[in-house]
XYZ file of C-alpha atoms in Angstrom:
756
model
C -37.555 44.167 22.019
C -39.435 46.929 23.843
C -37.727 50.071 25.098
C -38.357 48.931 28.684
C -36.571 45.618 28.199
C -33.811 47.228 26.177
C -33.074 49.695 28.989
C -32.902 46.846 31.506
C -30.491 44.927 29.287
C -28.334 48.029 28.728
C -28.222 48.515 32.488
C -26.449 45.155 32.791
C -23.570 46.552 30.752
C -22.724 48.975 33.558
C -22.336 46.306 36.241
C -18.788 45.322 37.133
C -17.862 41.894 35.751
C -14.685 40.001 34.972
C -14.342 38.232 31.581
C -13.448 34.677 32.517
C -12.870 32.663 29.381
C -14.645 31.798 26.138
C -16.622 28.569 26.277
C -15.716 25.843 23.774
C -18.243 24.508 21.301
C -20.925 22.000 22.280
C -20.689 22.453 26.059
C -23.834 24.407 26.994
C -27.258 22.807 27.274
C -30.524 24.699 27.793
C -33.197 22.828 29.749
C -36.626 23.722 31.152
C -36.981 24.974 34.705
C -38.273 22.749 37.471
C -41.945 23.644 37.913
C -44.039 23.460 41.058
C -47.436 21.840 41.374
C -49.126 25.095 40.348
C -46.812 25.758 37.417
C -44.594 28.184 39.374
C -40.924 28.238 38.343
C -38.870 26.738 41.196
C -35.348 27.208 39.783
C -35.682 30.774 38.511
C -32.265 32.150 37.508
C -30.023 29.241 38.520
C -28.114 26.777 36.341
C -25.445 24.113 36.876
C -21.773 23.724 35.963
C -19.379 20.781 36.007
C -16.171 20.635 38.043
C -13.990 21.009 34.938
C -16.186 23.882 33.786
C -15.883 25.682 37.114
C -12.100 25.206 37.149
C -11.902 26.562 33.598
C -13.833 29.706 34.584
C -11.688 30.103 37.714
C -8.369 29.849 35.855
C -9.550 32.324 33.239
C -10.703 34.634 36.007
C -7.284 34.472 37.675
C -5.474 35.292 34.449
C -7.730 38.266 33.897
C -7.245 39.658 37.395
C -3.475 39.174 37.320
C -3.300 40.898 33.957
C -5.263 43.886 35.192
C -3.208 44.210 38.357
C 0.033 43.944 36.435
C -1.193 46.697 34.122
C -2.215 48.826 37.103
C 1.147 48.313 38.804
C 2.977 49.197 35.587
C 1.095 52.478 35.386
C 2.180 53.236 38.937
C 5.818 52.331 38.125
C 5.775 49.416 40.567
C 6.664 45.775 40.238
C 4.602 43.043 41.848
C 6.514 40.181 43.382
C 5.683 36.575 42.547
C 4.594 35.949 46.121
C 2.157 38.832 45.922
C 0.705 37.435 42.683
C -0.299 34.283 44.530
C -2.087 36.090 47.335
C -4.347 37.972 44.942
C -6.524 35.025 44.116
C -7.255 34.062 47.684
C -9.816 36.839 47.733
C -13.024 37.759 45.995
C -12.310 40.868 43.914
C -13.348 42.172 40.520
C -11.511 43.888 37.706
C -11.483 43.941 33.928
C -9.166 42.639 31.259
C -7.745 39.260 30.337
C -4.265 37.946 29.559
C -2.540 34.576 29.438
C -0.773 33.631 32.630
C 2.416 31.728 33.296
C 2.365 27.951 32.774
C 4.254 27.458 36.021
C 1.108 27.665 38.160
C 0.485 24.567 40.192
C -2.434 22.250 39.519
C -3.617 22.907 43.039
C -4.063 26.605 42.259
C -6.131 25.695 39.197
C -8.820 24.056 41.317
C -11.613 26.519 42.033
C -12.106 27.093 45.780
C -15.709 28.214 45.240
C -18.808 26.232 44.286
C -20.962 28.878 42.612
C -20.734 32.213 40.850
C -23.072 34.949 39.718
C -22.612 36.340 36.238
C -23.597 36.287 32.584
C -22.898 33.946 29.694
C -23.933 35.375 26.363
C -27.668 35.943 26.548
C -27.992 34.082 29.861
C -27.906 35.724 33.281
C -28.020 34.438 36.842
C -26.093 31.989 38.979
C -24.350 28.709 38.207
C -23.801 26.098 40.911
C -21.329 23.216 40.921
C -22.780 19.775 40.214
C -20.153 17.016 40.102
C -22.686 14.652 38.516
C -22.301 16.413 35.192
C -19.122 14.367 34.786
C -15.811 15.166 33.131
C -15.274 18.009 30.719
C -16.599 21.567 30.502
C -20.376 21.320 30.794
C -22.950 23.959 31.644
C -26.692 23.678 32.104
C -28.757 26.841 31.691
C -32.411 27.155 32.592
C -35.006 28.763 30.340
C -35.559 31.426 32.996
C -31.936 32.548 32.634
C -32.203 33.473 28.948
C -32.652 37.228 28.568
C -31.443 37.758 25.004
C -31.464 35.239 22.161
C -27.946 35.011 20.701
C -26.260 32.554 18.295
C -23.848 30.917 20.745
C -21.351 28.395 19.387
C -21.244 26.769 22.802
C -24.780 25.361 22.381
C -24.683 21.583 22.724
C -26.758 21.219 19.550
C -26.067 24.477 17.787
C -28.350 24.241 14.739
C -31.226 22.711 16.663
C -30.962 25.184 19.559
C -30.810 28.208 17.245
C -33.777 26.970 15.250
C -35.753 26.300 18.444
C -35.150 29.913 19.554
C -36.002 31.409 16.193
C -32.413 32.554 15.578
C -31.507 32.760 11.884
C -27.882 33.693 11.481
C -24.974 33.716 9.097
C -21.255 33.424 9.840
C -20.917 37.182 10.239
C -23.373 37.100 13.154
C -20.996 35.149 15.394
C -19.005 36.881 18.099
C -16.746 35.418 20.771
C -18.410 37.745 23.271
C -21.579 35.664 22.934
C -19.741 32.710 24.496
C -17.723 34.669 27.073
C -18.298 33.959 30.761
C -18.563 37.236 32.692
C -18.205 36.664 36.440
C -19.905 39.194 38.667
C -19.041 37.558 42.019
C -18.133 34.224 43.592
C -19.871 32.667 46.569
C -18.378 34.790 49.308
C -17.714 33.656 52.809
C -21.039 34.426 54.493
C -21.309 37.724 56.324
C -22.481 37.806 59.895
C -26.199 38.397 60.090
C -27.554 41.143 62.322
C -30.937 42.495 63.186
C -32.313 45.547 61.387
C -35.237 47.932 61.803
C -37.553 46.002 59.483
C -36.400 42.627 60.826
C -37.222 43.680 64.401
C -40.638 44.969 63.342
C -41.569 41.727 61.602
C -40.137 39.495 64.321
C -42.141 41.413 66.938
C -45.254 40.961 64.824
C -44.551 37.228 64.574
C -44.406 36.806 68.357
C -40.855 37.609 69.522
C -40.774 39.300 72.935
C -38.933 42.462 73.900
C -36.794 40.444 76.327
C -35.148 38.616 73.431
C -34.314 41.885 71.686
C -32.868 43.302 74.902
C -30.484 40.348 75.128
C -29.298 41.124 71.607
C -28.847 44.779 72.582
C -26.804 43.726 75.631
C -24.592 41.595 73.355
C -24.150 44.642 71.145
C -22.902 46.872 73.949
C -20.540 44.120 75.122
C -19.188 43.928 71.582
C -18.579 47.688 71.589
C -16.585 47.326 74.786
C -14.495 44.552 73.224
C -13.660 46.804 70.273
C -12.004 49.185 72.700
C -10.431 46.657 75.043
C -9.511 43.692 72.827
C -6.923 44.375 70.100
C -7.775 41.149 68.243
C -11.495 41.966 68.140
C -10.668 45.462 66.894
C -8.349 44.167 64.178
C -10.887 41.577 62.998
C -13.638 44.166 62.726
C -11.668 46.887 60.966
C -10.138 44.303 58.619
C -13.616 43.520 57.318
C -14.374 47.228 57.025
C -11.094 47.757 55.178
C -11.872 44.992 52.668
C -15.262 46.519 51.947
C -13.734 49.991 51.567
C -11.047 48.757 49.172
C -13.527 46.860 47.002
C -15.704 49.976 46.689
C -13.047 52.645 46.234
C -10.185 50.909 44.415
C -10.319 53.443 41.610
C -11.565 56.376 43.667
C -8.645 58.112 45.353
C -10.551 61.165 46.580
C -10.328 60.138 50.238
C -7.101 58.247 49.837
C -4.832 60.505 51.875
C -7.363 60.905 54.630
C -8.545 58.520 57.351
C -10.163 55.837 55.191
C -7.904 53.027 56.352
C -5.481 54.623 58.807
C -7.013 52.803 61.767
C -6.619 49.499 59.935
C -2.938 50.149 59.299
C -2.334 51.222 62.880
C -3.952 48.053 64.169
C -1.952 45.893 61.752
C 1.348 47.150 63.130
C 0.067 46.542 66.678
C 0.347 50.143 67.750
C 0.013 50.948 71.438
C -3.429 52.252 72.362
C -1.866 55.072 74.301
C -0.813 56.776 71.048
C -2.966 59.959 70.840
C -4.236 59.658 67.269
C -4.767 55.895 67.538
C -6.777 56.356 70.750
C -8.839 59.063 69.061
C -9.563 56.860 66.044
C -10.663 53.932 68.211
C -13.034 56.198 70.134
C -14.453 57.561 66.872
C -15.017 54.020 65.614
C -16.809 52.953 68.808
C -19.054 56.013 68.636
C -19.816 55.432 64.960
C -20.676 51.761 65.472
C -22.774 52.586 68.524
C -24.690 55.222 66.584
C -25.327 52.827 63.677
C -26.399 50.063 66.057
C -28.981 52.257 67.744
C -30.352 54.146 64.732
C -30.426 51.191 62.325
C -31.235 48.455 64.839
C -28.063 46.569 63.858
C -27.855 44.442 66.983
C -25.786 41.238 66.816
C -27.578 37.903 66.652
C -25.918 34.538 67.251
C -26.209 31.744 64.663
C -27.174 34.095 61.872
C -25.646 34.640 58.403
C -26.276 36.318 55.078
C -26.522 33.454 52.549
C -27.194 33.095 48.859
C -30.364 31.302 47.846
C -29.905 28.083 45.849
C -32.734 25.901 44.468
C -32.740 22.159 45.044
C -32.046 20.836 41.541
C -32.368 17.234 42.794
C -35.794 17.631 44.449
C -34.623 15.600 47.439
C -36.014 18.258 49.778
C -39.726 18.174 50.508
C -41.951 21.244 50.459
C -41.059 23.682 53.233
C -37.623 22.142 53.823
C -34.147 23.624 53.445
C -30.491 22.717 53.801
C -27.829 25.135 55.084
C -24.311 24.824 53.702
C -21.983 26.902 55.873
C -18.456 25.776 56.590
C -18.876 22.280 55.166
C -16.019 22.537 52.702
C -13.740 24.272 55.206
C -14.672 21.802 57.928
C -15.674 24.246 60.668
C -17.095 21.674 63.034
C -18.629 24.167 65.489
C -20.846 25.757 62.820
C -21.751 22.389 61.342
C -22.769 20.997 64.735
C -24.927 24.043 65.476
C -26.765 23.650 62.192
C -27.169 19.887 62.564
C -28.766 20.400 65.991
C -31.280 22.974 64.711
C -34.713 21.867 63.542
C -35.785 25.131 61.913
C -34.344 28.211 60.262
C -35.768 31.647 59.587
C -35.084 33.335 56.247
C -35.945 36.793 54.923
C -34.776 38.894 52.007
C -34.230 42.613 52.167
C -36.234 44.709 51.689
C -39.195 42.951 53.324
C -42.684 44.416 53.138
C -45.141 41.986 54.715
C -45.261 39.853 57.842
C -45.185 36.711 55.700
C -41.921 37.714 54.016
C -40.180 36.002 56.933
C -40.379 32.265 56.175
C -39.843 29.455 58.654
C -38.184 26.425 57.057
C -37.624 22.936 58.400
C -33.931 22.067 58.262
C -32.754 18.755 56.857
C -29.318 17.448 57.828
C -26.805 15.584 55.710
C -27.614 12.183 57.185
C -31.286 12.465 56.228
C -30.431 13.610 52.707
C -27.996 10.729 52.288
C -30.646 8.205 53.333
C -33.246 9.749 51.023
C -30.879 9.655 48.058
C -29.942 6.026 48.725
C -33.588 5.032 49.055
C -34.604 6.719 45.792
C -31.763 5.107 43.861
C -32.548 1.724 45.379
C -36.267 1.893 44.630
C -36.165 3.463 41.185
C -32.780 2.301 39.952
C -31.982 5.941 39.278
C -33.094 9.286 40.590
C -35.086 10.530 37.629
C -38.118 12.688 38.225
C -38.577 14.640 35.058
C -36.643 15.637 31.957
C -35.369 18.869 33.456
C -31.635 18.273 33.179
C -29.520 15.818 31.245
C -27.588 14.923 34.381
C -30.640 13.145 35.791
C -30.587 10.629 32.928
C -27.558 8.782 34.298
C -28.345 5.592 36.212
C -25.466 5.830 38.688
C -26.048 9.408 39.869
C -26.070 10.052 43.595
C -28.195 13.192 44.123
C -26.676 13.690 47.577
C -23.416 14.765 45.908
C -25.083 18.039 44.928
C -25.430 18.968 48.626
C -22.135 17.482 49.763
C -20.102 19.549 47.297
C -21.576 22.939 48.260
C -19.443 25.429 50.154
C -22.051 27.920 51.203
C -25.694 28.770 50.623
C -29.284 28.125 51.659
C -30.687 25.324 49.482
C -34.472 25.651 49.187
C -36.924 22.942 48.158
C -38.156 22.956 44.565
C -41.352 21.094 45.447
C -44.773 22.500 46.252
C -46.923 25.157 44.725
C -44.637 28.142 45.332
C -40.933 28.611 45.930
C -39.863 29.873 49.364
C -37.640 32.395 47.570
C -40.698 33.921 45.903
C -42.436 34.052 49.304
C -39.589 36.266 50.531
C -40.757 39.508 48.880
C -40.555 38.059 45.375
C -37.024 36.654 45.406
C -35.400 34.253 42.961
C -32.119 32.367 42.540
C -30.076 34.606 40.241
C -27.791 35.669 43.097
C -30.259 36.854 45.740
C -29.113 36.743 49.350
C -31.212 36.258 52.459
C -30.882 36.822 56.177
C -30.818 33.292 57.618
C -31.001 32.444 61.325
C -30.980 29.013 62.969
C -31.012 30.321 66.534
C -33.185 27.759 68.353
C -34.526 30.230 70.930
C -35.625 32.668 68.244
C -37.139 29.989 65.985
C -39.302 28.754 68.861
C -40.681 32.251 69.460
C -41.613 32.933 65.829
C -45.173 31.948 64.988
C -46.208 30.535 61.630
C -47.725 32.992 59.192
C -48.867 32.611 55.563
C -46.826 34.316 52.882
C -48.339 37.291 51.105
C -50.175 36.288 47.936
C -48.730 38.482 45.197
C -50.824 36.965 42.393
C -53.974 38.929 43.239
C -55.198 41.799 41.013
C -53.818 44.548 43.280
C -50.323 43.241 42.564
C -50.781 43.440 38.805
C -49.514 46.633 37.200
C -50.235 47.405 33.588
C -47.160 48.594 31.787
C -47.127 52.172 30.664
C -47.467 52.887 26.957
C -43.926 54.288 26.902
C -42.561 50.948 28.092
C -44.236 48.942 25.312
C -42.842 50.923 22.370
C -40.378 48.920 20.298
C -36.815 50.025 20.925
C -36.133 50.263 17.189
C -38.794 52.950 16.833
C -37.784 55.429 19.538
C -35.582 58.451 19.067
C -32.483 59.352 21.068
C -34.481 62.014 22.895
C -37.118 59.473 23.896
C -34.424 57.146 25.232
C -32.962 59.930 27.354
C -36.400 60.891 28.674
C -37.122 57.258 29.502
C -33.871 56.915 31.462
C -34.460 60.143 33.406
C -38.023 59.082 34.157
C -36.688 55.782 35.471
C -34.226 57.529 37.817
C -36.883 59.889 39.133
C -39.237 57.058 40.022
C -36.474 55.156 41.796
C -36.501 57.830 44.489
C -40.136 56.958 45.193
C -39.035 53.621 46.662
C -37.036 55.334 49.419
C -39.994 57.540 50.341
C -42.347 54.571 50.470
C -39.894 52.594 52.611
C -39.635 55.355 55.234
C -43.401 55.775 55.261
C -43.803 52.006 55.701
C -41.549 52.063 58.789
C -43.817 54.619 60.411
C -47.022 52.850 59.377
C -45.818 49.523 60.786
C -44.946 51.209 64.063
C -48.231 53.106 64.434
C -50.735 50.616 62.987
C -48.825 47.340 63.060
C -47.291 45.026 60.459
C -49.895 43.728 57.971
C -52.448 46.264 59.173
C -54.654 47.595 56.350
C -52.732 50.880 56.430
C -49.355 49.133 56.224
C -50.549 46.781 53.481
C -51.491 49.778 51.334
C -47.971 51.225 51.528
C -46.189 47.853 51.398
C -48.003 46.908 48.195
C -46.900 50.075 46.422
C -43.309 49.683 47.681
C -43.273 46.081 46.461
C -44.556 47.111 43.040
C -42.085 49.987 42.750
C -39.212 47.468 42.822
C -40.600 45.294 40.031
C -42.096 48.167 38.013
C -39.661 51.055 38.451
C -40.932 52.962 35.449
C -44.526 53.302 36.589
C -44.852 55.626 39.563
C -46.364 53.603 42.398
C -47.968 55.932 44.906
C -50.672 55.928 47.527
C -54.102 56.553 46.041
C -56.005 59.595 47.253
C -58.728 57.305 48.609
C -56.309 56.136 51.315
C -54.741 59.499 52.170
C -57.217 60.109 55.002
C -56.262 56.810 56.664
C -52.568 57.645 56.504
C -52.611 61.312 57.483
C -51.065 60.528 60.875
C -48.198 58.651 59.214
C -47.438 61.599 56.923
C -47.250 64.101 59.784
C -45.713 62.097 62.627
C -43.014 59.434 62.824
C -41.733 57.319 65.742
C -38.938 58.848 67.809
C -36.521 56.024 66.911
C -36.273 57.477 63.407
C -34.321 60.340 64.953
C -36.718 63.282 64.908
C -37.239 65.436 67.962
C -40.306 64.917 70.102
C -43.066 67.481 69.436
C -41.516 68.203 66.030
C -43.306 65.658 63.890
C -42.420 62.772 66.192
C -44.026 60.689 68.929
C -42.668 58.279 71.554
C -43.135 54.740 70.253
C -43.963 51.935 72.658
C -43.164 49.201 70.138
C -39.996 47.092 70.344
C -37.882 49.578 68.352
C -38.932 52.456 70.595
C -38.199 50.506 73.773
C -34.802 49.390 72.434
C -33.927 52.913 71.332
C -34.297 54.155 74.893
C -32.901 51.010 76.529
C -29.659 51.077 74.571
C -28.879 54.768 74.894
C -27.756 54.628 78.530
C -25.657 51.526 77.862
C -23.960 53.122 74.867
C -23.274 56.278 76.858
C -21.624 54.146 79.535
C -19.408 52.377 76.983
C -18.339 55.629 75.301
C -17.656 57.216 78.702
C -15.319 54.355 79.635
C -13.547 54.575 76.273
C -13.137 58.328 76.686
C -12.011 58.178 80.334
C -8.818 60.228 80.239
C -7.741 58.954 83.677
C -7.715 55.361 82.441
C -6.618 56.074 78.874
C -3.727 58.469 79.311
C -2.076 59.056 75.942
C 1.596 59.310 75.132
C 3.701 59.493 72.007
C 4.665 56.232 70.359
C 7.905 54.907 71.838
C 9.163 53.372 68.579
C 8.835 56.664 66.709
C 10.335 58.641 69.573
C 13.293 56.225 69.716
C 14.378 57.540 66.289
C 14.555 61.083 67.716
C 16.168 59.908 70.949
C 18.919 58.115 69.037
C 19.608 61.257 66.963
C 19.614 63.376 70.132
C 22.191 61.109 71.757
C 24.450 61.421 68.718
C 24.059 65.197 68.721
C 25.600 65.396 72.182
C 28.966 64.524 70.657
C 28.548 65.901 67.151
C 27.835 69.583 66.533
C 26.895 68.955 62.880
C 24.159 66.507 63.878
C 23.031 68.900 66.603
C 22.695 71.733 64.086
C 20.870 69.516 61.571
C 18.482 68.320 64.256
C 17.695 71.879 65.301
C 17.140 72.935 61.692
C 14.765 70.025 61.119
C 12.731 70.901 64.201
C 12.444 74.553 63.156
C 11.549 73.532 59.620
C 8.714 71.293 60.849
C 7.368 73.962 63.205
C 7.255 76.539 60.407
C 5.605 74.049 58.043
C 2.881 73.220 60.555
C 2.254 76.921 61.219
C 2.107 77.658 57.476
C -0.319 74.796 56.881
C -2.601 75.929 59.678
C -2.531 79.522 58.430
C -3.308 78.529 54.832
C -6.065 76.199 55.978
C -7.666 78.988 57.975
C -7.613 81.294 54.930
C -9.048 78.584 52.705
C -11.939 77.907 55.098
C -12.883 81.582 54.995
C -13.460 81.258 51.235
C -15.933 78.372 51.713
C -19.429 79.780 52.060
C -21.513 76.606 52.525
C -21.305 73.122 54.012
C -22.657 71.187 51.025
C -21.127 68.179 49.308
C -19.339 70.328 46.735
C -17.662 72.321 49.493
C -16.571 69.128 51.247
C -15.086 67.717 48.038
C -13.339 71.004 47.321
C -11.836 71.032 50.828
C -10.635 67.451 50.485
C -8.966 68.175 47.156
C -7.257 71.208 48.658
C -6.037 69.169 51.635
C -4.811 66.451 49.303
C -2.698 68.916 47.346
C -1.371 70.398 50.572
C -0.283 67.038 51.944
C 1.459 66.152 48.693
C 3.272 69.468 48.722
C 4.461 69.077 52.317
C 5.394 65.449 51.773
C 7.708 66.508 48.970
C 9.242 69.399 50.913
C 9.477 67.851 54.369
C 10.215 64.143 53.870
C 11.049 63.176 50.301
C 13.656 65.939 49.997
C 15.891 64.235 52.581
C 18.747 61.965 51.443
C 18.603 58.328 52.501
C 16.077 56.179 54.336
C 17.360 57.070 57.816
C 17.105 60.786 57.114
C 13.551 60.420 55.790
C 12.546 58.408 58.865
C 14.083 61.014 61.178
C 12.247 63.836 59.385
C 8.967 61.918 59.712
C 9.555 61.282 63.414
C 10.327 64.961 64.112
C 7.222 66.022 62.166
C 5.238 63.583 64.328
C 6.585 65.062 67.563
C 6.147 68.680 66.494
C 2.583 68.048 65.296
C 1.764 66.627 68.711
C 3.317 69.643 70.435
C 1.247 71.968 68.288
C -1.922 69.927 68.843
C -1.908 70.543 72.586
C -2.630 74.183 71.808
C -6.332 75.005 71.733
C -6.055 76.538 68.264
C -4.677 73.363 66.715
C -7.254 70.739 67.670
C -9.431 68.426 65.622
C -8.162 67.083 62.335
C -5.097 69.354 62.407
C -3.422 66.969 64.836
C -3.453 64.466 61.964
C -1.019 66.549 59.900
C 1.994 64.273 60.467
C -0.024 61.124 59.791
C -1.388 62.468 56.529
C 2.023 63.601 55.323
C 4.183 60.679 56.434
C 1.992 57.844 57.628
C 3.725 55.205 55.514
C 7.051 56.142 57.117
C 5.630 56.267 60.630
C 3.875 52.944 60.225
C 7.024 51.363 58.799
C 9.019 52.516 61.829
C 6.478 50.941 64.183
C 6.007 47.799 62.095
C 9.721 47.147 61.760
C 10.245 47.661 65.495
C 7.429 45.281 66.408
C 8.587 42.728 63.873
C 12.118 42.910 65.209
C 11.034 42.410 68.815
C 8.338 39.741 68.316
C 8.935 38.255 64.888
C 5.464 39.323 63.724
C 3.810 42.444 62.412
C 3.065 44.087 59.111
C 5.459 46.704 57.811
C 3.561 48.756 55.198
C 5.413 49.438 51.979
C 6.668 52.903 51.143
C 4.660 53.434 47.998
C 1.005 54.165 48.711
C -0.271 52.948 45.346
C 1.605 49.678 45.748
C 0.152 49.308 49.230
C -3.344 49.521 47.816
C -2.709 46.509 45.601
C -1.068 44.464 48.342
C -3.732 45.120 50.951
C -6.433 44.463 48.355
C -4.853 41.089 47.705
C -4.582 40.230 51.364
C -8.244 40.998 51.906
C -9.094 37.652 53.584
C -10.984 37.454 56.843
C -8.929 37.329 60.021
C -10.082 34.675 62.421
């Protein structure tokens, strides 16, 4: 094993996976990959799994996740209810650990709702897809291309023969249950909405798409921004997806926890009135942020477009250049199914893309056609047996159509021809790669055919550096460290090449000689991260303009290393700006969006005020609370001002230091302003008064910006509970957030399904 391969294998150990059961003996078979006419591997990185096998992995995965969450809740001194335990597994999340679960789970819960997963099994890595034709029992089929490390796995169907075939000589002490453990990285997620991007627009323009089509997408984008502000349901749907993504990334990172990471989501969940000052401010900030991202990154919405995983056709029913889209089949979403069935072609492209041919145009095949093909093959041949590539094909009563019918989601690509369509998409494979897939008929008609880039030519061959070839067993610890640092340094080269490629494509055109030079090096930097891929000095003269000037849509000022681009991205950049300004102006129109304090929170104070009219004790307590909150707000503002004077720079360290300081401050004031009160009603009243006094202080010019958030940072769980309970009482719906913040994190993480 060379040091280069060893480092790549070690890198896998740092990816987040969930141990999901130990495979029994004699259940895993290794078979050759399906090969194309030119010897190209057509099933690179993808194996098969039986229904019982998938259910076994799913149940083990559930037990692991429940165990980890129970352990996490125990550390936080919380107790998870049985109803909450059920909701956890409706979502795609990752954690570590494994523990036996209760036997009271229903059989229905034991059935896996997914049809594929990405992960590792012993020395094998990639993706495994459900194939009902494997029959009963736990059965897995791994391809040769999935084997990364040769290990003595007890789960081999023919253990002695398989070990001997792989040159593995072992004794009993060599065995380890970890070799047969299924580590799940991710399940087949519900497909994300596909959008345009800078590189996608550049390549589509090169392939014949007009500026008028892009302008329609930009118009749809500005309409969507308006809906975020006007339509509460559209807002809640969007921020729910953002919240899920935030939780999955930062579950164990609490640095921003007390700040605004998910406050907007919680406000929307309790159906807060848009007239509330902070809520109105947060909505406006969101609209501005999305508008800025849309314009700078070209993230314009596109109908009939999804992000889908790539799956090879293990049955070879699809002809060369054909594909099948599985979206919504298992869930029965008839509208999506009908749209796909009506489409003749689909466009697919992986990210990052480098060449004009990285966008492939595939002919779509519907279910009816596949069913007829399968029936014809079985009728003519007696069985559908093409080659000894998988034991499942040996059965005489197999219906290959079942492979397609059972899929939940994915883009199934033909395994016939000389080269896989996945490889045409900037060197992709099937070990979990996703692609941008669009079956929009209008767009497909505009896109012209274009040959894929040939990456087998000499310029795409990179000789490995001497340092990469050294055997891992012969290098010192110092050499390993130097190798790792060298690897990290060269990774930054990819970002530089990508930015340079954007400019070259804009100035010279996609697939121009100048762009090809940069694209080739960027492509090689991904597959050969150790060797520094850079532009040769011979080409520097041709690219001098790219180095010194970039198109204005990249954000630089004109006459300061920037020029006005007349390509599609430049036209869109200017076209959208006025529309975005109009949307933001409407959202920020103070005449139409007059703000007022939340009525549900103020009702707590009003009720206490009414009681104080007839009770001097309550009147005195109310006055003391108001004075206490005013002094606390003044003290916080004063301390914050002093702290800011000690910060000398605006770097990341200063930001983190400020956030930690604010976090400690909010904890301190929470303890002294809210938690010190006796009883739930008293705590709610203290929170409500803090809310009112913060608003009063915020109208002063010296207490603007984030300072008006003081009450929400200190007592947002209380304030949200007041609103949620009031809404729930009046309408019978609504979400009342729990009091304990750490418990909330678990519950919201479990409820992370899409809202439709």
